[in-house]
Short mmCIF file of C-alpha atoms in Angstrom, two decimals:
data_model
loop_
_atom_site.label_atom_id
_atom_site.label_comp_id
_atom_site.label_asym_id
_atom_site.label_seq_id
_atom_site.Cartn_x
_atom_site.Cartn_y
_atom_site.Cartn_z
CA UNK C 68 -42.55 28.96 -26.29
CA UNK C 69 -39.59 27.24 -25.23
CA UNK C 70 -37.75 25.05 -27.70
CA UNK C 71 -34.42 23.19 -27.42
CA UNK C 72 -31.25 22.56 -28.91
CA UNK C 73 -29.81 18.99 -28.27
CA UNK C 74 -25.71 19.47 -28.41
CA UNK C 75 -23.05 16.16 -28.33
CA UNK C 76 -19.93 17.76 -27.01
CA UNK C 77 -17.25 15.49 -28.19
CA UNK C 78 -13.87 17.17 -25.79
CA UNK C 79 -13.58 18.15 -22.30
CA UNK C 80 -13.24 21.64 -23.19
CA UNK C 81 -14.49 22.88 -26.70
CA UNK C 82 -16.77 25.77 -28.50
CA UNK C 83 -19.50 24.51 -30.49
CA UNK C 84 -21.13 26.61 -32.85
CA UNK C 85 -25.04 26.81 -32.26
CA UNK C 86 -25.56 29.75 -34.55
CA UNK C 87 -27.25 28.46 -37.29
CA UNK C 88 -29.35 26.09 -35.20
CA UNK C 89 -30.28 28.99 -33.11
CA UNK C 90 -31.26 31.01 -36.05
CA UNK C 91 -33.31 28.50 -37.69
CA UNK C 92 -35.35 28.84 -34.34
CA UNK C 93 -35.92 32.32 -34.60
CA UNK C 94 -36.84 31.38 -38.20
CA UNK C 95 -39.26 28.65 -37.10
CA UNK C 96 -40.56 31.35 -34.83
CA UNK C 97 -41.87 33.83 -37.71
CA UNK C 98 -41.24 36.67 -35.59
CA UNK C 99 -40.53 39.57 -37.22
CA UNK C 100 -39.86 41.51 -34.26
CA UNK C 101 -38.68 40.65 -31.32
CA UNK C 102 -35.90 39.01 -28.56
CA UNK C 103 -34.09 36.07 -28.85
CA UNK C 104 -33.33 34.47 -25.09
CA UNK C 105 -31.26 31.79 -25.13
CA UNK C 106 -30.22 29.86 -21.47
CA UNK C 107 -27.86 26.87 -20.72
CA UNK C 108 -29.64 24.61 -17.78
CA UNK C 109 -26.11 23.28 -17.05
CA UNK C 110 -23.37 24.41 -13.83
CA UNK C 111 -20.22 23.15 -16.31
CA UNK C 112 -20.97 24.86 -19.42
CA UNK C 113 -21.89 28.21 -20.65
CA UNK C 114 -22.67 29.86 -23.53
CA UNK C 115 -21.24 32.96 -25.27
CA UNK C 116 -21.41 35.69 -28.34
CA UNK C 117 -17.59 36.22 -29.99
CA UNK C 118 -15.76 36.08 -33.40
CA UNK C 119 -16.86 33.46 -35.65
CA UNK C 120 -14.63 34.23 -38.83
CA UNK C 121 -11.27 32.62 -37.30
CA UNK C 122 -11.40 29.49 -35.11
CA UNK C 123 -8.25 30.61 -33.06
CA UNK C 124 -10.34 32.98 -31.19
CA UNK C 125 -12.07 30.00 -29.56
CA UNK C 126 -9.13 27.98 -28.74
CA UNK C 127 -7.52 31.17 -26.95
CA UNK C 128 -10.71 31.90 -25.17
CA UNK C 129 -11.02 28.38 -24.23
CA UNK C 130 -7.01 28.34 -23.31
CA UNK C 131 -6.64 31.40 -21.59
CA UNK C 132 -9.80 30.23 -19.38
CA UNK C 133 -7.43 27.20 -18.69
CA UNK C 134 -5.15 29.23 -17.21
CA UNK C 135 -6.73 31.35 -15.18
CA UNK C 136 -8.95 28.66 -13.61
CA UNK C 137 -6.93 25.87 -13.53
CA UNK C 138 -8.24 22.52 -13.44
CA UNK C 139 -6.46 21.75 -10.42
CA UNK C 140 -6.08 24.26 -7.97
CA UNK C 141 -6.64 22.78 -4.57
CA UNK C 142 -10.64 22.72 -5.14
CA UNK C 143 -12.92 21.86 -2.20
CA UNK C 144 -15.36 20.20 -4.76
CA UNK C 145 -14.70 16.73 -5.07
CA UNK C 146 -15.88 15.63 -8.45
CA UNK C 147 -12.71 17.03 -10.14
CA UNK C 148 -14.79 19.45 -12.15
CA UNK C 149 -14.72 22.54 -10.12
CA UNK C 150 -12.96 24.61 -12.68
CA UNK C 151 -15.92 23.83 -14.96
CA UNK C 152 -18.44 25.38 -12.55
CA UNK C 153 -16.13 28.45 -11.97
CA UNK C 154 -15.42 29.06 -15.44
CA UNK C 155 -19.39 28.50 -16.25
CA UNK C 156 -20.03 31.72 -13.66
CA UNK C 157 -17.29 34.18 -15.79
CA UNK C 158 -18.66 33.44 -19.18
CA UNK C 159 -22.31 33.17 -18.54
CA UNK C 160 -25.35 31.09 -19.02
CA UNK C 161 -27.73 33.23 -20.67
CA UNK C 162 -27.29 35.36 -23.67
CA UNK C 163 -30.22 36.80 -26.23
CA UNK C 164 -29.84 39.23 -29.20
CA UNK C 165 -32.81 41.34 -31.16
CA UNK C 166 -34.62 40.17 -33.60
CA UNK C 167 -35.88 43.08 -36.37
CA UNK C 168 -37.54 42.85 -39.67
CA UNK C 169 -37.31 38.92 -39.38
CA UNK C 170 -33.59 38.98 -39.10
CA UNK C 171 -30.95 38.67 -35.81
CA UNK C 172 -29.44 41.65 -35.12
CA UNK C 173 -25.93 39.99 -34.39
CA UNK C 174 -22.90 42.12 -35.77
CA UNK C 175 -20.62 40.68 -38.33
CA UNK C 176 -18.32 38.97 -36.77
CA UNK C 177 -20.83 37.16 -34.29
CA UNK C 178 -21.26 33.53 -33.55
CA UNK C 179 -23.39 32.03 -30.47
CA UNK C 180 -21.37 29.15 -28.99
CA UNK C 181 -21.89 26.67 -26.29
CA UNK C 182 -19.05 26.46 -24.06
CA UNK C 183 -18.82 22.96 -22.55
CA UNK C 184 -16.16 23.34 -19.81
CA UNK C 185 -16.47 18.99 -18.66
CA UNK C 186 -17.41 17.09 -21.46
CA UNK C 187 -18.01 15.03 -23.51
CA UNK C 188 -21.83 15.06 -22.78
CA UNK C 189 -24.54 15.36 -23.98
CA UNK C 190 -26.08 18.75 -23.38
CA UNK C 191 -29.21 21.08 -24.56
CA UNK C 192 -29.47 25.26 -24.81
CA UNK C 193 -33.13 26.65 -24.17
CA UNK C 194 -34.44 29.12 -26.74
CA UNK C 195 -37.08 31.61 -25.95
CA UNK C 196 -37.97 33.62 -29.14
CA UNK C 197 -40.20 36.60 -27.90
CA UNK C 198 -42.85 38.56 -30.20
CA UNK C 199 -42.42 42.18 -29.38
CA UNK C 200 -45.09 43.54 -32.29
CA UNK C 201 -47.52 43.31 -30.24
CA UNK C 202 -46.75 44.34 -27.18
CA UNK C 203 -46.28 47.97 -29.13
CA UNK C 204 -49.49 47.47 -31.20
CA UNK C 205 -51.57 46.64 -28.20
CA UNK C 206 -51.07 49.65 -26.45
CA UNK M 173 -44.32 44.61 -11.80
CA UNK M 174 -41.18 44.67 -10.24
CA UNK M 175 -40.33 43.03 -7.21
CA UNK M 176 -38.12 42.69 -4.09
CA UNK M 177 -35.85 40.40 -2.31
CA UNK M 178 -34.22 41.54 0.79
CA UNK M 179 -30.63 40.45 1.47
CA UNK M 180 -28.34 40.24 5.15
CA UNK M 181 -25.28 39.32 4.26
CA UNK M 182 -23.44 38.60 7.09
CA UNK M 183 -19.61 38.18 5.92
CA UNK M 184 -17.19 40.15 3.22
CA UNK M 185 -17.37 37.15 0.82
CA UNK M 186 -20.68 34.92 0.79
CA UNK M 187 -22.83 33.16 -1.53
CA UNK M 188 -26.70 33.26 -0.61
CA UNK M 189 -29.00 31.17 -2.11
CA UNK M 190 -32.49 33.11 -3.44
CA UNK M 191 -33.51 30.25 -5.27
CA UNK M 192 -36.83 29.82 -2.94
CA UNK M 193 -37.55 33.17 -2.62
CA UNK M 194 -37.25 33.62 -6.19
CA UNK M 195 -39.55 30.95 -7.27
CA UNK M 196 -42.14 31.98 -4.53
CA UNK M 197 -42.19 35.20 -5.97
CA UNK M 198 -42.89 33.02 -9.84
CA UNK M 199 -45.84 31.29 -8.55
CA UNK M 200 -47.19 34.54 -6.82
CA UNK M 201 -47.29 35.94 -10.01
CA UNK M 202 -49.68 33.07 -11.08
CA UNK M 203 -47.46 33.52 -14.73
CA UNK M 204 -47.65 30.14 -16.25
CA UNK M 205 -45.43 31.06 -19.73
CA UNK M 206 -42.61 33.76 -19.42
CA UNK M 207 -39.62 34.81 -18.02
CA UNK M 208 -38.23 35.96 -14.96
CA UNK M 209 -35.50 38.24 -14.85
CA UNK M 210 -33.62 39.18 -11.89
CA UNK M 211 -31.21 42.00 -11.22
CA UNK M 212 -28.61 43.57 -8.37
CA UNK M 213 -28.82 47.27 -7.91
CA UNK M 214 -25.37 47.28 -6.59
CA UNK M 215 -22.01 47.66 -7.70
CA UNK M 216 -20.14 44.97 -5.73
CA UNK M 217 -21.88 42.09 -5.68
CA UNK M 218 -23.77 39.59 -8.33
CA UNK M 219 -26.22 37.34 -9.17
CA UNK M 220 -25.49 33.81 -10.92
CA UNK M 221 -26.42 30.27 -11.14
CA UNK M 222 -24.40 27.24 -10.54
CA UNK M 223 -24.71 24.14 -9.14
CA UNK M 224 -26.80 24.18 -5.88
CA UNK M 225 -25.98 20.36 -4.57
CA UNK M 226 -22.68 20.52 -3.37
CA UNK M 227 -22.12 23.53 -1.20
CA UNK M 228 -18.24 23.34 -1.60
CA UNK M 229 -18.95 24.66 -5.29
CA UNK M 230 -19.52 28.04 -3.73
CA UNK M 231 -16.85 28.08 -1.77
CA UNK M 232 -14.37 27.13 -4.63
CA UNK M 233 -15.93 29.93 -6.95
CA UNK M 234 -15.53 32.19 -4.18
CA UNK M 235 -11.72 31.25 -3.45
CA UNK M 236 -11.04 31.33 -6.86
CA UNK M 237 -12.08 34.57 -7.44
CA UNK M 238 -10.47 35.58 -4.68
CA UNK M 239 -7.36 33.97 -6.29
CA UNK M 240 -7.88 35.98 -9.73
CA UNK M 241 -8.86 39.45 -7.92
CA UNK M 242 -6.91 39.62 -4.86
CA UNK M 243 -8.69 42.05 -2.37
CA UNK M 244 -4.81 44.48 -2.46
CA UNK M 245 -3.54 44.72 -5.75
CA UNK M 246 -2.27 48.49 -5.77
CA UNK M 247 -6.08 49.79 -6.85
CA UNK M 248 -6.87 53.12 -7.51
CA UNK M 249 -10.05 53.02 -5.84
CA UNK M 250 -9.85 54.24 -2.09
CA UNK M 251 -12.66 52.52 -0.57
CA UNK M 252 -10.97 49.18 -0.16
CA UNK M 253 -13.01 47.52 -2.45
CA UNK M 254 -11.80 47.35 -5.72
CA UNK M 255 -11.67 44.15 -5.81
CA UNK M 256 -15.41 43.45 -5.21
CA UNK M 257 -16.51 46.27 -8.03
CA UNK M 258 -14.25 44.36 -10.47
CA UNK M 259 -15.63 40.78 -9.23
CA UNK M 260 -19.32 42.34 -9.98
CA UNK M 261 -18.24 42.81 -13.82
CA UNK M 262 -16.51 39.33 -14.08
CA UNK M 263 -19.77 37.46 -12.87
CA UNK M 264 -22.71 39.99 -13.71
CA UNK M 265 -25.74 41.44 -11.72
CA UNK M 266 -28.50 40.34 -14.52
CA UNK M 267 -29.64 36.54 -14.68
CA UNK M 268 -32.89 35.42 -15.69
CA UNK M 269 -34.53 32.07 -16.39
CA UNK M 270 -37.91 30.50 -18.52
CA UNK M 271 -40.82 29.68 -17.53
CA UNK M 272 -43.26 27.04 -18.85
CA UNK M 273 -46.52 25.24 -17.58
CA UNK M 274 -46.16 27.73 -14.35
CA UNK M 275 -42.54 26.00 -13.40
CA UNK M 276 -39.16 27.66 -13.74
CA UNK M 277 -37.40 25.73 -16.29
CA UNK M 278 -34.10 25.61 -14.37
CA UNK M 279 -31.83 22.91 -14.68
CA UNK M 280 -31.13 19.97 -12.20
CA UNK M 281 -28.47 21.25 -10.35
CA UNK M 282 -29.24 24.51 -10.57
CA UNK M 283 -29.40 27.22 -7.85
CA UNK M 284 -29.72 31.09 -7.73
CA UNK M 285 -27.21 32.73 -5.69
CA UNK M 286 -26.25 36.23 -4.46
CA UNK M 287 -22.79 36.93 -4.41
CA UNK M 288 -21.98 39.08 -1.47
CA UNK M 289 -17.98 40.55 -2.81
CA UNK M 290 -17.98 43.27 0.10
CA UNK M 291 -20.23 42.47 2.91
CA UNK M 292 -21.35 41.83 5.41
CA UNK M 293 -24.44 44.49 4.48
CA UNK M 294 -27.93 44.86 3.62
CA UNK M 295 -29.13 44.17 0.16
CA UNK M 296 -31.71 43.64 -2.74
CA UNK M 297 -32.58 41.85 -5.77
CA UNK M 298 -35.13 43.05 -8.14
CA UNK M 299 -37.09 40.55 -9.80
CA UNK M 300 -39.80 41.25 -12.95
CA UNK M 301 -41.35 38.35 -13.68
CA UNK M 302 -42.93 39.01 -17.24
CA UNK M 303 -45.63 37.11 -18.90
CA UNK M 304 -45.45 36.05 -22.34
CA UNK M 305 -48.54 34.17 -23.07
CA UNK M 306 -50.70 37.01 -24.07
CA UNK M 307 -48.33 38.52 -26.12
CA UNK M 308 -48.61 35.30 -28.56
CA UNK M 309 -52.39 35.35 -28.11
CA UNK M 310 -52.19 39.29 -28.84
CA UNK M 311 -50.52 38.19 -32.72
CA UNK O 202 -37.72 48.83 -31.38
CA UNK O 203 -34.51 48.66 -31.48
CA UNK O 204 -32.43 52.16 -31.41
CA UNK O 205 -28.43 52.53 -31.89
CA UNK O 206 -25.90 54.54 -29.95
CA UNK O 207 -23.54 55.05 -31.78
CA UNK O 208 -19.94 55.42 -30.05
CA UNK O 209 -16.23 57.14 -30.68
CA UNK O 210 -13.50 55.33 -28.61
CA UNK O 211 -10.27 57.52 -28.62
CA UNK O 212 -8.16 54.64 -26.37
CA UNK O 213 -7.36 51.22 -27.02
CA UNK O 214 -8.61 50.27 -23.65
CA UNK O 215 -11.85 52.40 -22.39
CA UNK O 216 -14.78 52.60 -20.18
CA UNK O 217 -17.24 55.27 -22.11
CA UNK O 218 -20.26 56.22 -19.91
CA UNK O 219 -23.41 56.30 -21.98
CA UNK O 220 -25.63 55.92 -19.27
CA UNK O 221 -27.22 59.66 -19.94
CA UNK O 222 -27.82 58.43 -23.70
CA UNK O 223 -29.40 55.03 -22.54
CA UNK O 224 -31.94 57.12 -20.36
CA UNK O 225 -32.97 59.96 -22.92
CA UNK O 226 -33.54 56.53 -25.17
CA UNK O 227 -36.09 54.93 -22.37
CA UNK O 228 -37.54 58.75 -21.66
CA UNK O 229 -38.36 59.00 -25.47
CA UNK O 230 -39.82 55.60 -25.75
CA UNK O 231 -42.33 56.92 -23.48
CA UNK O 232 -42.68 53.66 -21.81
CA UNK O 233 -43.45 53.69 -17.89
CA UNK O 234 -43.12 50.08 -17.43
CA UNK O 235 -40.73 47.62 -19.07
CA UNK O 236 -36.62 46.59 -19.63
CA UNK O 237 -34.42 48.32 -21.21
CA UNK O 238 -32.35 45.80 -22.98
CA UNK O 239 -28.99 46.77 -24.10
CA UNK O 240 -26.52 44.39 -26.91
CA UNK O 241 -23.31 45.29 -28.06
CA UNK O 242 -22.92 44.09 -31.68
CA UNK O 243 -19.04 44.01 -31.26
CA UNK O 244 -16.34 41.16 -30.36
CA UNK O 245 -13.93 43.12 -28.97
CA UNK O 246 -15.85 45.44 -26.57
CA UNK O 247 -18.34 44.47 -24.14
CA UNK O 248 -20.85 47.01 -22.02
CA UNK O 249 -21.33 46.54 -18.34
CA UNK O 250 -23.41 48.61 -15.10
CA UNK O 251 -20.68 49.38 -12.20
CA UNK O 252 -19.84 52.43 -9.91
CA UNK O 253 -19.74 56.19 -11.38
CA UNK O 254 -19.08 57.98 -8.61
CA UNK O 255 -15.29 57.53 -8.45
CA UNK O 256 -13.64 57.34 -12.16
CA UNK O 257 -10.87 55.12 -10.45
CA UNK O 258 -12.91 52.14 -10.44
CA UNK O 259 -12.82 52.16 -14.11
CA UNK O 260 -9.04 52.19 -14.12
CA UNK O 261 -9.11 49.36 -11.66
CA UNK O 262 -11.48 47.49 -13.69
CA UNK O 263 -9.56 47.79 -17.03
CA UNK O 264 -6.11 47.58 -15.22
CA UNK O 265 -7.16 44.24 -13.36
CA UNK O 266 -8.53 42.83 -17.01
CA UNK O 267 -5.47 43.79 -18.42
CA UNK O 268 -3.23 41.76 -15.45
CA UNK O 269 -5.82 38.36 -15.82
CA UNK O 270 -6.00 38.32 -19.51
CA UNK O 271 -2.21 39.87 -21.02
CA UNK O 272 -2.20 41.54 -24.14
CA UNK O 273 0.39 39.15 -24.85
CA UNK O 274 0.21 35.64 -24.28
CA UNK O 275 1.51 33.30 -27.30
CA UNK O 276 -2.22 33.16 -28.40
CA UNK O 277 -3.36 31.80 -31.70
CA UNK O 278 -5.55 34.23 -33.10
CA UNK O 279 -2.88 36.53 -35.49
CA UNK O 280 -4.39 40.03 -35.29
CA UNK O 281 -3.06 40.92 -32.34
CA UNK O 282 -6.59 41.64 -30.15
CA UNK O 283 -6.92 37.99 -28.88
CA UNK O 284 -7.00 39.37 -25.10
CA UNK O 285 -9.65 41.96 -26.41
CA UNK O 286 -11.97 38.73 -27.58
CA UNK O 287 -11.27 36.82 -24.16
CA UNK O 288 -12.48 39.75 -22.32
CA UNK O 289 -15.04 40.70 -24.61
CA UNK O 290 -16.99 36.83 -23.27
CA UNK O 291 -15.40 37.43 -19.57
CA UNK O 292 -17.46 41.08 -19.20
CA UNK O 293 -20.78 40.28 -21.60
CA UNK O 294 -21.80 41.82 -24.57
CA UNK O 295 -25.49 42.31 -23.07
CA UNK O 296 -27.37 44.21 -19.94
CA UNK O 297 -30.34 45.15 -18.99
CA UNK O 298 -32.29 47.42 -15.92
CA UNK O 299 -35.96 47.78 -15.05
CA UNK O 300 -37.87 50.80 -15.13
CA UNK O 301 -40.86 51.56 -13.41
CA UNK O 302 -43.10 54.78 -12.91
CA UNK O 303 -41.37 55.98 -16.14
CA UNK O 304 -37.52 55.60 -14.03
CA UNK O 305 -34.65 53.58 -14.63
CA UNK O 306 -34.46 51.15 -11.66
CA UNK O 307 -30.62 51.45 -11.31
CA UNK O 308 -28.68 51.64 -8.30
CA UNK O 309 -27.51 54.78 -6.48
CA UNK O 310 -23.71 54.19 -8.02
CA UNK O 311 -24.76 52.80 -10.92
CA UNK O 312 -24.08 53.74 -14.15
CA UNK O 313 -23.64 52.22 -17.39
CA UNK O 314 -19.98 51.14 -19.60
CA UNK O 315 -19.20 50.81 -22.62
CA UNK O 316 -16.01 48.53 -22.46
CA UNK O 317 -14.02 49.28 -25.55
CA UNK O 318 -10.81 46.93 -25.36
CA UNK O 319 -9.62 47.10 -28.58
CA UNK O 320 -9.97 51.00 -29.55
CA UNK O 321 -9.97 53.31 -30.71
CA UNK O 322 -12.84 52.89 -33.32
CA UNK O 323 -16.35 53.86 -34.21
CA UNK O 324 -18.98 51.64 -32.19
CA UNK O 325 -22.30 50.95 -31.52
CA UNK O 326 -24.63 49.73 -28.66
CA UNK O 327 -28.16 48.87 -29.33
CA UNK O 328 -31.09 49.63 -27.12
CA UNK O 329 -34.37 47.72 -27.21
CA UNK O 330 -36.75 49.40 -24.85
CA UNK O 331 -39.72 47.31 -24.43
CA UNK O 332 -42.99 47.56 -22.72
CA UNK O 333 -44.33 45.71 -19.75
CA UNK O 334 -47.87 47.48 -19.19
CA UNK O 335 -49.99 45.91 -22.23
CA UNK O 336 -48.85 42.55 -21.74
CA UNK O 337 -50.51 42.85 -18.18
CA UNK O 338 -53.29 44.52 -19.11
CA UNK O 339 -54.04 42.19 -22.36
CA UNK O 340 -54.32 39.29 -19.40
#
């Protein structure tokens, strides 16, 4: 089933940390086995899976994206937020991670993070936590 | 099962929108809770999804990428197309989206395209529509 | 269920091709219809399908990451792999392939990466082969 997470983006440009909200899905879910899919229904905004133990990771992913899209760089698009949509195709909208004995499989250092690349807005991430038990026990 | 979608691209650098013949191939499947997942068997071109309404978007992702992988940059690679084999790992050849109540939860303004880095040529897109609602009946 | 490969990086920078040990993992699942999912648990490394016919295209790839996002670049983060983060989110920590009739669906060049940008180390990519048949069949 598909559930949702409701995000407030409060900059134009900013990480926000969804991890614990997505885990308390998966949670929720009682799956004990399984995949965790996770999709942003947005063209400005992304989402992605990086270091969570220091925040200066996310202001240099966030600032070297700056600079290699540019905000302003002679766009055709004429709602001024053409570097959004770029920089929303190079980082991704979808990410998922395995879920095993009831617990995410994400490596130590890992944090899920919504990228919002025009903001402030409000936004929402859609969570699909998938049994995989049975498919196996069926067979 | 897995399915495919024929491509012509007819220029070096094009964006193609499957979105139609994606979703026909969702209701075919008569799958009303899953999630289809799409990929490119090839190694210079993509698959992503971005905003749909204005076509200029394409054309600025397109430039832009142009922009941050020229075509020449003193590559190794003989063939001329470097630059479209690195563009395929930037934006990705895997996308995939929900589906609920038989309709492809994608958002608003959002489209499916091809990205065509070395073209023009013939190409495909496999899409596996899987259904989920029997394996939460199955538990 | 979810399987490891585990990996040896001997370069800071380097594409390791583990597509043989991603197909003996679907062969010995045994499954003849499903996706092979594939996460890397890392946040300096990232794992992505592209050409492995001609080796240069790897050098092109990591060459061209290396010109876009500079080892250097007055970034905040203090251990000194900031660039290895930023490409980390730019390549994607997750991919996955069909397979069908007991094959991997992959393209004629393709073959899959291992993306180690911030070697060498000890690493690991986990595999999550999962069925497709029963789910249809349960219907």
């Amino acid at each position: 089933m598909v559930k949702e997470i409701f995000i407030s983006s409060t900059q134009k440009r900013q990480f926000i940390d969804i991890t614990d909200k997505v885990l308390s899905l998966v949670r929720e879910s009682g799956i004990e086995s399984g995949i965790c899919f996770l999709y942003v229904p947005h063209t400005t905004a992304a989402i992605t899976i990086n270091e969570n133990a220091d925040h200066s990771v996310q202001k240099d992913i966030l600032k070297e994206l700056e600079k290699i899209v540019p905000l302003d760089d002679n766009y055709s698009h004429s709602e001024g937020n053409a570097a959004a949509h770029i920089k929303s195709t190079l980082s991704g909208i979808t990410q998922y991670f395995f879920i095993q004995d009831g617990e995410a499989k994400l490596g130590t250092w890992q944090g899920i993070f919504f990228c919002e690349f025009d903001g402030p807005r409000r936004r929402q991430v859609l969570v699909n936590v998938v049994n995989e038990d049975t498919t196996y026990e069926a067979k």
